[in-house]
mmCIF file of C-alpha atoms in Angstrom:
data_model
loop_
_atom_site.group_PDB
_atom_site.id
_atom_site.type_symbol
_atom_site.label_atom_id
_atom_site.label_comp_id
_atom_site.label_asym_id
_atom_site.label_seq_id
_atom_site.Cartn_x
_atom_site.Cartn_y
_atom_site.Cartn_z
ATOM 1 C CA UNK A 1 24.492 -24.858 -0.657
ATOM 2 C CA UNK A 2 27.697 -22.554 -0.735
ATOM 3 C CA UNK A 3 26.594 -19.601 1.256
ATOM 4 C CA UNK A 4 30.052 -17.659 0.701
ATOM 5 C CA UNK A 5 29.366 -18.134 -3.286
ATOM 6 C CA UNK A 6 25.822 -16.472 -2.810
ATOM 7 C CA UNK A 7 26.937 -13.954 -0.814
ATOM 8 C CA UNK A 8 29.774 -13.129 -3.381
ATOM 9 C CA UNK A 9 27.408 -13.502 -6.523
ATOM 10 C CA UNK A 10 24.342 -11.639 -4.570
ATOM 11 C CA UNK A 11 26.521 -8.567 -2.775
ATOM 12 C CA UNK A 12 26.101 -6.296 -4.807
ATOM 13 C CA UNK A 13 22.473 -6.216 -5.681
ATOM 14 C CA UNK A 14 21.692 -6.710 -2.027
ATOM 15 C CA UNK A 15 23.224 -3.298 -1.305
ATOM 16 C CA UNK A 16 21.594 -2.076 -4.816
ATOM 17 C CA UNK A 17 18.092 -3.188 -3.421
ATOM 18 C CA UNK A 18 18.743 -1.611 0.239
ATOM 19 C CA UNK A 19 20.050 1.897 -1.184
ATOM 20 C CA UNK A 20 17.238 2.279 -3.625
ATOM 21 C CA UNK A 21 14.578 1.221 -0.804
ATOM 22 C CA UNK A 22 15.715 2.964 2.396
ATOM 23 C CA UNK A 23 17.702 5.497 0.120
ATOM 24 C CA UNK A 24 20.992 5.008 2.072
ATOM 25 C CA UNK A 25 23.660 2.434 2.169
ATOM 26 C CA UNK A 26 23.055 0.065 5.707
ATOM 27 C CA UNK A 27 25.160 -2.766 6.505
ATOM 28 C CA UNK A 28 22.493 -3.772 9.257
ATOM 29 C CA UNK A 29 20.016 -4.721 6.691
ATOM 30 C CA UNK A 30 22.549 -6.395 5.003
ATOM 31 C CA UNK A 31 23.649 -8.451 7.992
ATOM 32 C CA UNK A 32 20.267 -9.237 8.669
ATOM 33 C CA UNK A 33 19.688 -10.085 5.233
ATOM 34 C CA UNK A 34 22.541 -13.127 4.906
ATOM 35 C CA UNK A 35 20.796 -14.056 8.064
ATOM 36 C CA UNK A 36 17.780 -14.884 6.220
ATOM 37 C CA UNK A 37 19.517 -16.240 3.378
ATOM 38 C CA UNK A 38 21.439 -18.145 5.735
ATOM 39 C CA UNK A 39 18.735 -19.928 7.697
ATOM 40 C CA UNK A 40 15.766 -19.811 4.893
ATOM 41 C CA UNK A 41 17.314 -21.093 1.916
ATOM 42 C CA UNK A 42 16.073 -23.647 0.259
ATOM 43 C CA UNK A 43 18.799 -27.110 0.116
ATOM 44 C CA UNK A 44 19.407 -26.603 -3.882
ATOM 45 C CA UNK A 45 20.304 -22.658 -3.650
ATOM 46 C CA UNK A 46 18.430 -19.617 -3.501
ATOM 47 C CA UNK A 47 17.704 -17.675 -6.487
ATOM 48 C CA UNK A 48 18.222 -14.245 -7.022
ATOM 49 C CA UNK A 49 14.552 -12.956 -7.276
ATOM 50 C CA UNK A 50 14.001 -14.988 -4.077
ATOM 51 C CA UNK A 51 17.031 -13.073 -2.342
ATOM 52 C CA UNK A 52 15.921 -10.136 -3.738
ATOM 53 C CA UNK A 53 12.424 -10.102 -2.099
ATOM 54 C CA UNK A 54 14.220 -10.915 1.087
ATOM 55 C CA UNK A 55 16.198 -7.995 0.921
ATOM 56 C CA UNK A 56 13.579 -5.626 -0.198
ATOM 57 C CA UNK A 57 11.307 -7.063 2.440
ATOM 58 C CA UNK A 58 13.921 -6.010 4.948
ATOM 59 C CA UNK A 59 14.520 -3.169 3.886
ATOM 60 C CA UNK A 60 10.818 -2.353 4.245
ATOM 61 C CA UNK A 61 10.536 -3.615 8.183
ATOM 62 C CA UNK A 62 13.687 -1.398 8.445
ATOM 63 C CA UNK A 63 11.645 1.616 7.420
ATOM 64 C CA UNK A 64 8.740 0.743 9.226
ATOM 65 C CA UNK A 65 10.625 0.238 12.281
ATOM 66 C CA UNK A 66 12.561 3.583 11.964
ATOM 67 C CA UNK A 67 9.195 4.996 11.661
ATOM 68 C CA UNK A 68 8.075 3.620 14.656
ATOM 69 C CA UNK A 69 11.122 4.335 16.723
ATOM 70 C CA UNK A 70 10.651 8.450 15.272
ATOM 71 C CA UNK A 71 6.835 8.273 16.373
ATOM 72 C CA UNK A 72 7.694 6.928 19.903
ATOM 73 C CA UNK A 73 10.637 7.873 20.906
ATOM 74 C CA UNK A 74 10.513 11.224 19.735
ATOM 75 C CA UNK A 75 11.846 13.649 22.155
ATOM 76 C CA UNK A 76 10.247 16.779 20.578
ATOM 77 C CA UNK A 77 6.630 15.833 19.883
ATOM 78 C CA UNK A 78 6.297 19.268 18.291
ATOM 79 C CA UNK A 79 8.524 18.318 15.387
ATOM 80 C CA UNK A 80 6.345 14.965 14.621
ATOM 81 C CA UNK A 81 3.004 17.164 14.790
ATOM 82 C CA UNK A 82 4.713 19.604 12.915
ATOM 83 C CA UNK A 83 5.598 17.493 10.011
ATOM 84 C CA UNK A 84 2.045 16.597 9.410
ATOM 85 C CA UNK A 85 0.823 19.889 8.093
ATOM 86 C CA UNK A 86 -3.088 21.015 6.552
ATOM 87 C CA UNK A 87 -1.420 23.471 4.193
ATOM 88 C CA UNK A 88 -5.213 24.758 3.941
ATOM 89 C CA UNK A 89 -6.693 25.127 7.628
ATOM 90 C CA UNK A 90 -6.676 28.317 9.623
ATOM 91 C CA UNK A 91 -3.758 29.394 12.060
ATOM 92 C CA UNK A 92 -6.573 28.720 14.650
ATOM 93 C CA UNK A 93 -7.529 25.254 12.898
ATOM 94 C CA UNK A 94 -3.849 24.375 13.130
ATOM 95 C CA UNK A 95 -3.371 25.084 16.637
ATOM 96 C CA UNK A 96 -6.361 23.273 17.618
ATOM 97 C CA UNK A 97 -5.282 20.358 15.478
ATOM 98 C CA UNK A 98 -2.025 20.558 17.145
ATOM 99 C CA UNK A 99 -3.263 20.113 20.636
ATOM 100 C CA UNK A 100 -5.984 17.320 19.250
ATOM 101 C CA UNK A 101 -2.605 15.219 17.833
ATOM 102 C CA UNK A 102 -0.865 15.826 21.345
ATOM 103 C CA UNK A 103 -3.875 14.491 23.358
ATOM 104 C CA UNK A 104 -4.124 11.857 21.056
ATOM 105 C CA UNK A 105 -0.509 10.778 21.510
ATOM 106 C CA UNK A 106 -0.482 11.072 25.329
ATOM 107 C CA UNK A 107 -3.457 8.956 25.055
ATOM 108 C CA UNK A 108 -2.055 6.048 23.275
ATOM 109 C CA UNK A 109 1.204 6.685 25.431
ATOM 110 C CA UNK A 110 -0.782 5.820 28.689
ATOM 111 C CA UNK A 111 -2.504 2.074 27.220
ATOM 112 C CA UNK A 112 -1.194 -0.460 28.364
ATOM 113 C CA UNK A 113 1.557 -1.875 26.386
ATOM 114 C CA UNK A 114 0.242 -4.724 24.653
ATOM 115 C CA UNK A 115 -2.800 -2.473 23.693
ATOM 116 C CA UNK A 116 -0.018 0.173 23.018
ATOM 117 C CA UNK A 117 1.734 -2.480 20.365
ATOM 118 C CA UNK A 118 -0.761 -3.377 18.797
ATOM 119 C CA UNK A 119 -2.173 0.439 17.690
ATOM 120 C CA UNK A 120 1.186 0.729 16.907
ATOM 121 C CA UNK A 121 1.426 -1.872 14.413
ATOM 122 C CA UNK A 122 -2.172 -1.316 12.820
ATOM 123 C CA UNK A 123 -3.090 2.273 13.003
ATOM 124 C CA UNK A 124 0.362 3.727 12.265
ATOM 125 C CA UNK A 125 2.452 1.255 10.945
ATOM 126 C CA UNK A 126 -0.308 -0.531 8.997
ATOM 127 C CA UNK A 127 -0.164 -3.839 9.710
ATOM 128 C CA UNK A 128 -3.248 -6.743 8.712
ATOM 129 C CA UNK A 129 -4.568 -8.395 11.539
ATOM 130 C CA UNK A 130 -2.985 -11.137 9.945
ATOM 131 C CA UNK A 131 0.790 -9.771 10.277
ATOM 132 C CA UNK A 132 0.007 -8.865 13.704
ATOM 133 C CA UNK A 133 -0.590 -11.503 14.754
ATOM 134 C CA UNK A 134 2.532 -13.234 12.997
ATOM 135 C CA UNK A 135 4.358 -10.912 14.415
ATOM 136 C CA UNK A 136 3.569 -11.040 18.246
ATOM 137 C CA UNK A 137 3.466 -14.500 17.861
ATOM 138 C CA UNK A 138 -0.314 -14.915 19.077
ATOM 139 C CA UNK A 139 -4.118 -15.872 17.747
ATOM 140 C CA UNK A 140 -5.621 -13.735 15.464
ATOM 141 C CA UNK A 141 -8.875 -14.014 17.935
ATOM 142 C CA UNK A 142 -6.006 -12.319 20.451
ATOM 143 C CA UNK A 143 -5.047 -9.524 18.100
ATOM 144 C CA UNK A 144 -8.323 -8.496 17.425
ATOM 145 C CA UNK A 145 -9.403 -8.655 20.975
ATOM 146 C CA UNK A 146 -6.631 -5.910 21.849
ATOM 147 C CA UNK A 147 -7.534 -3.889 19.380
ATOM 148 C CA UNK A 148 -10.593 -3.453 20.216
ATOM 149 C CA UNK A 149 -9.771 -3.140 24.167
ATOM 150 C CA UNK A 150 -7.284 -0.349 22.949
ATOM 151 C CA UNK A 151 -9.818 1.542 21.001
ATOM 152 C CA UNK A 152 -12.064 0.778 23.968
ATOM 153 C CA UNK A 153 -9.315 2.923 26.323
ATOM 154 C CA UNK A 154 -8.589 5.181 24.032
ATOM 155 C CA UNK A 155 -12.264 6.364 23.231
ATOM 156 C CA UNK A 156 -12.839 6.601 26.880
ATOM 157 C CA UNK A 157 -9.552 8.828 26.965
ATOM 158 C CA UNK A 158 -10.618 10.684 24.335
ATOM 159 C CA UNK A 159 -14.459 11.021 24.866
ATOM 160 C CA UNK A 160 -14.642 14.720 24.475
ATOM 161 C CA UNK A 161 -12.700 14.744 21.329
ATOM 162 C CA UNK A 162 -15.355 12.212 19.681
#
């Protein structure tokens, strides 16, 4: 396999792939993209559909994972709340609303952070149970069993707003 010939025939669409899905040029996805081609191709080349799905399944984690960082490490909650509007609830609806979304996010804030991770991934960033678990590297039977310790917390957190 002649990695420098794939990167030179495959360059271009790569960056085609990452602009139309994240809708701005990012050599980190790229990087992490030869990466993948680089360890995960198969001995007789890789195709270009095949790189192609690599790249736009990058792109995706990338934009799941800025997400993620926005939601957590948001230093004005407001703005997050904010940006999730009910364009037909009250001014009294929306304040109430407001203050049920902050309780809500101090709650998951306090779990522990395995059960933190793992709301993370399925409740906001929509992960199976499945990719979970792929992605911390554990059981399935261990995924679930967070989850539902998490809700567990969180419903005891939250027991006046249920």
């Amino acid at each position: 396999m002649d990695f420098d010939k794939i990167i030179k025939t495959n360059k271009q669409n790569i960056k085609n792939i990452i602009r139309h899905v994240t809708k701005e040029d990012n050599e980190d996805i790229e990087q992490e993209v030869y990466l993948k081609i680089w360890k995960h191709a198969p001995k007789d080349g890789a195709s270009k559909s095949w790189i192609s799905v690599i790249t736009k399944n990058a792109s995706l984690d990338y934009l799941k994972s800025a997400y993620h960082k926005m939601f957590t490490n948001s230093q004005n909650e407001d703005f997050v709340l904010e940006s999730v509007k009910d364009k037909h609830s009250t001014p009294e609806n929306k304040v109430i609303n407001l203050e049920r979304q902050k309780r809500i996010i101090n709650a998951i804030e306090k779990l522990k952070p395995k059960f933190k991770e793992i709301i993370m991934l399925t409740e906001i960033d929509g992960y199976s149970y499945e990719e979970c678990a792929k992605k911390l590297n554990c059981p399935i039977g261990t995924v679930k069993s967070r989850i539902y310790n998490a809700k567990k917390e969180l419903a005891q957190q939250l027991e006046d707003l249920l």
